[in-house]
Amino acid sequence: MCYHCFDVLIDKLQSIVNISSSNQKQHWSTTTTRSFNYIDNLSESIRAPLFVTWDKCNAKSKANGNPYTLRGCIGTLSPRNLKLAIGDYAITAALRDRRFDPITYHELPRLRVAVSLLVKYEECQHVHDWEVGLHGIIIQFTTSGVDGKIFSATYLPEVAIEQKWDQIQTVDSLIGKAGYTGLIDDGLLKRITCKKYQSSKFRVSYQEYVDKIGFDPMELSHFSADNKR
């Protein structure tokens, strides 16, 4: 799954930057042992909620103990046909996460991708009825009043661990992520409905992708002078 994410992103970025040599394009398309066969053989009946996450290796982050920073993450809480959704969300997370600038071709060697399939959904008894590091959570609540507004948001299981948050900090942050800017008090917390879930996560770095296919796609690419920056 993760190798397929790199496949489709490389194809997309090469089309954006306009590879100057058609021979190089042909070499890439005919010599690679890419993962499209895996996707082609995936049954269309296999459906699951999923998220695709792109991280980037960052020198400053290494100094803080974690070499990667978030570069884009988008998914769906509704079951999707994985044969189509993995590639779709790989591109969407890389290029259309509004929190970040689109990923560029020259960032590829520093990228890592993760595909999270969401499983084992359970209703929580209360907003803190879940375990840090094991569960992701989905919250939903409505503001009080006649014209109450609905807010909802989710964090994947790894978010609290990576941010070193406890349950209270995680829920408070997630309420903000949902777009709520009011007071967080006991009344609000009691109105929140919460679901917890686990994820089956797969992760691959660009170097692992290169090792898998046996060559570096970037070494095959030549760009026009206008695209050299």
PDB file of N, CA, C and O in Angstrom, residues 22 36 40 67 80 86 94 114 119 137 158 163 167 180 189:
ATOM      1  N   SER A  22      11.360  12.523 -22.940  1.00  0.00           N
ATOM      2  CA  SER A  22      10.356  11.468 -23.079  1.00  0.00           C
ATOM      3  C   SER A  22      10.987  10.100 -22.903  1.00  0.00           C
ATOM      4  O   SER A  22      10.341   9.157 -22.463  1.00  0.00           O
ATOM      5  N   PHE A  36       1.846  -1.391  -8.694  1.00  0.00           N
ATOM      6  CA  PHE A  36       0.529  -1.374  -9.307  1.00  0.00           C
ATOM      7  C   PHE A  36      -0.066  -2.775  -9.377  1.00  0.00           C
ATOM      8  O   PHE A  36      -1.280  -2.949  -9.336  1.00  0.00           O
ATOM      9  N   ASP A  40      -3.762  -3.747  -8.540  1.00  0.00           N
ATOM     10  CA  ASP A  40      -4.594  -4.387  -9.552  1.00  0.00           C
ATOM     11  C   ASP A  40      -5.210  -5.676  -9.030  1.00  0.00           C
ATOM     12  O   ASP A  40      -6.335  -6.035  -9.408  1.00  0.00           O
ATOM     13  N   PRO A  67      12.855  12.689  13.921  1.00  0.00           N
ATOM     14  CA  PRO A  67      13.390  13.233  12.670  1.00  0.00           C
ATOM     15  C   PRO A  67      12.335  13.672  11.675  1.00  0.00           C
ATOM     16  O   PRO A  67      12.670  14.274  10.659  1.00  0.00           O
ATOM     17  N   ARG A  80     -14.074   2.919   2.349  1.00  0.00           N
ATOM     18  CA  ARG A  80     -13.853   3.200   0.930  1.00  0.00           C
ATOM     19  C   ARG A  80     -13.241   1.988   0.249  1.00  0.00           C
ATOM     20  O   ARG A  80     -12.561   1.172   0.867  1.00  0.00           O
ATOM     21  N   ILE A  86      -6.602   4.347  -1.892  1.00  0.00           N
ATOM     22  CA  ILE A  86      -5.216   4.517  -1.441  1.00  0.00           C
ATOM     23  C   ILE A  86      -4.494   5.539  -2.313  1.00  0.00           C
ATOM     24  O   ILE A  86      -3.866   6.487  -1.819  1.00  0.00           O
ATOM     25  N   ALA A  94      -0.906  14.747  -0.089  1.00  0.00           N
ATOM     26  CA  ALA A  94       0.349  15.377  -0.493  1.00  0.00           C
ATOM     27  C   ALA A  94       0.155  16.774  -1.065  1.00  0.00           C
ATOM     28  O   ALA A  94       0.993  17.664  -0.849  1.00  0.00           O
ATOM     29  N   ALA A 114       2.668   6.906   5.418  1.00  0.00           N
ATOM     30  CA  ALA A 114       1.991   5.912   6.249  1.00  0.00           C
ATOM     31  C   ALA A 114       0.553   5.780   5.782  1.00  0.00           C
ATOM     32  O   ALA A 114      -0.099   6.777   5.454  1.00  0.00           O
ATOM     33  N   VAL A 119      -9.874   0.387  12.365  1.00  0.00           N
ATOM     34  CA  VAL A 119     -10.597  -0.834  12.728  1.00  0.00           C
ATOM     35  C   VAL A 119     -11.082  -0.746  14.181  1.00  0.00           C
ATOM     36  O   VAL A 119     -10.700   0.147  14.928  1.00  0.00           O
ATOM     37  N   ILE A 137      -9.552   8.700  18.382  1.00  0.00           N
ATOM     38  CA  ILE A 137     -10.897   9.060  18.828  1.00  0.00           C
ATOM     39  C   ILE A 137     -11.565   9.997  17.826  1.00  0.00           C
ATOM     40  O   ILE A 137     -10.902  10.788  17.151  1.00  0.00           O
ATOM     41  N   GLU A 158      -1.697   7.551  16.912  1.00  0.00           N
ATOM     42  CA  GLU A 158      -0.323   7.957  17.180  1.00  0.00           C
ATOM     43  C   GLU A 158      -0.170   9.418  17.562  1.00  0.00           C
ATOM     44  O   GLU A 158       0.886   9.833  18.056  1.00  0.00           O
ATOM     45  N   GLN A 163       2.806  13.788  20.262  1.00  0.00           N
ATOM     46  CA  GLN A 163       2.758  15.121  20.862  1.00  0.00           C
ATOM     47  C   GLN A 163       3.004  15.105  22.366  1.00  0.00           C
ATOM     48  O   GLN A 163       3.054  16.153  23.002  1.00  0.00           O
ATOM     49  N   GLN A 167      -4.757  12.333  28.062  1.00  0.00           N
ATOM     50  CA  GLN A 167      -6.126  12.336  27.528  1.00  0.00           C
ATOM     51  C   GLN A 167      -6.738  13.738  27.529  1.00  0.00           C
ATOM     52  O   GLN A 167      -7.374  14.151  26.552  1.00  0.00           O
ATOM     53  N   TYR A 180     -13.971  24.715  17.346  1.00  0.00           N
ATOM     54  CA  TYR A 180     -14.644  25.358  18.482  1.00  0.00           C
ATOM     55  C   TYR A 180     -13.665  26.267  19.206  1.00  0.00           C
ATOM     56  O   TYR A 180     -12.547  25.868  19.536  1.00  0.00           O
ATOM     57  N   LEU A 189     -17.914  19.056  27.893  1.00  0.00           N
ATOM     58  CA  LEU A 189     -17.349  17.703  27.853  1.00  0.00           C
ATOM     59  C   LEU A 189     -18.437  16.641  27.968  1.00  0.00           C
ATOM     60  O   LEU A 189     -18.358  15.580  27.344  1.00  0.00           O
TER      61      LEU A 189
END
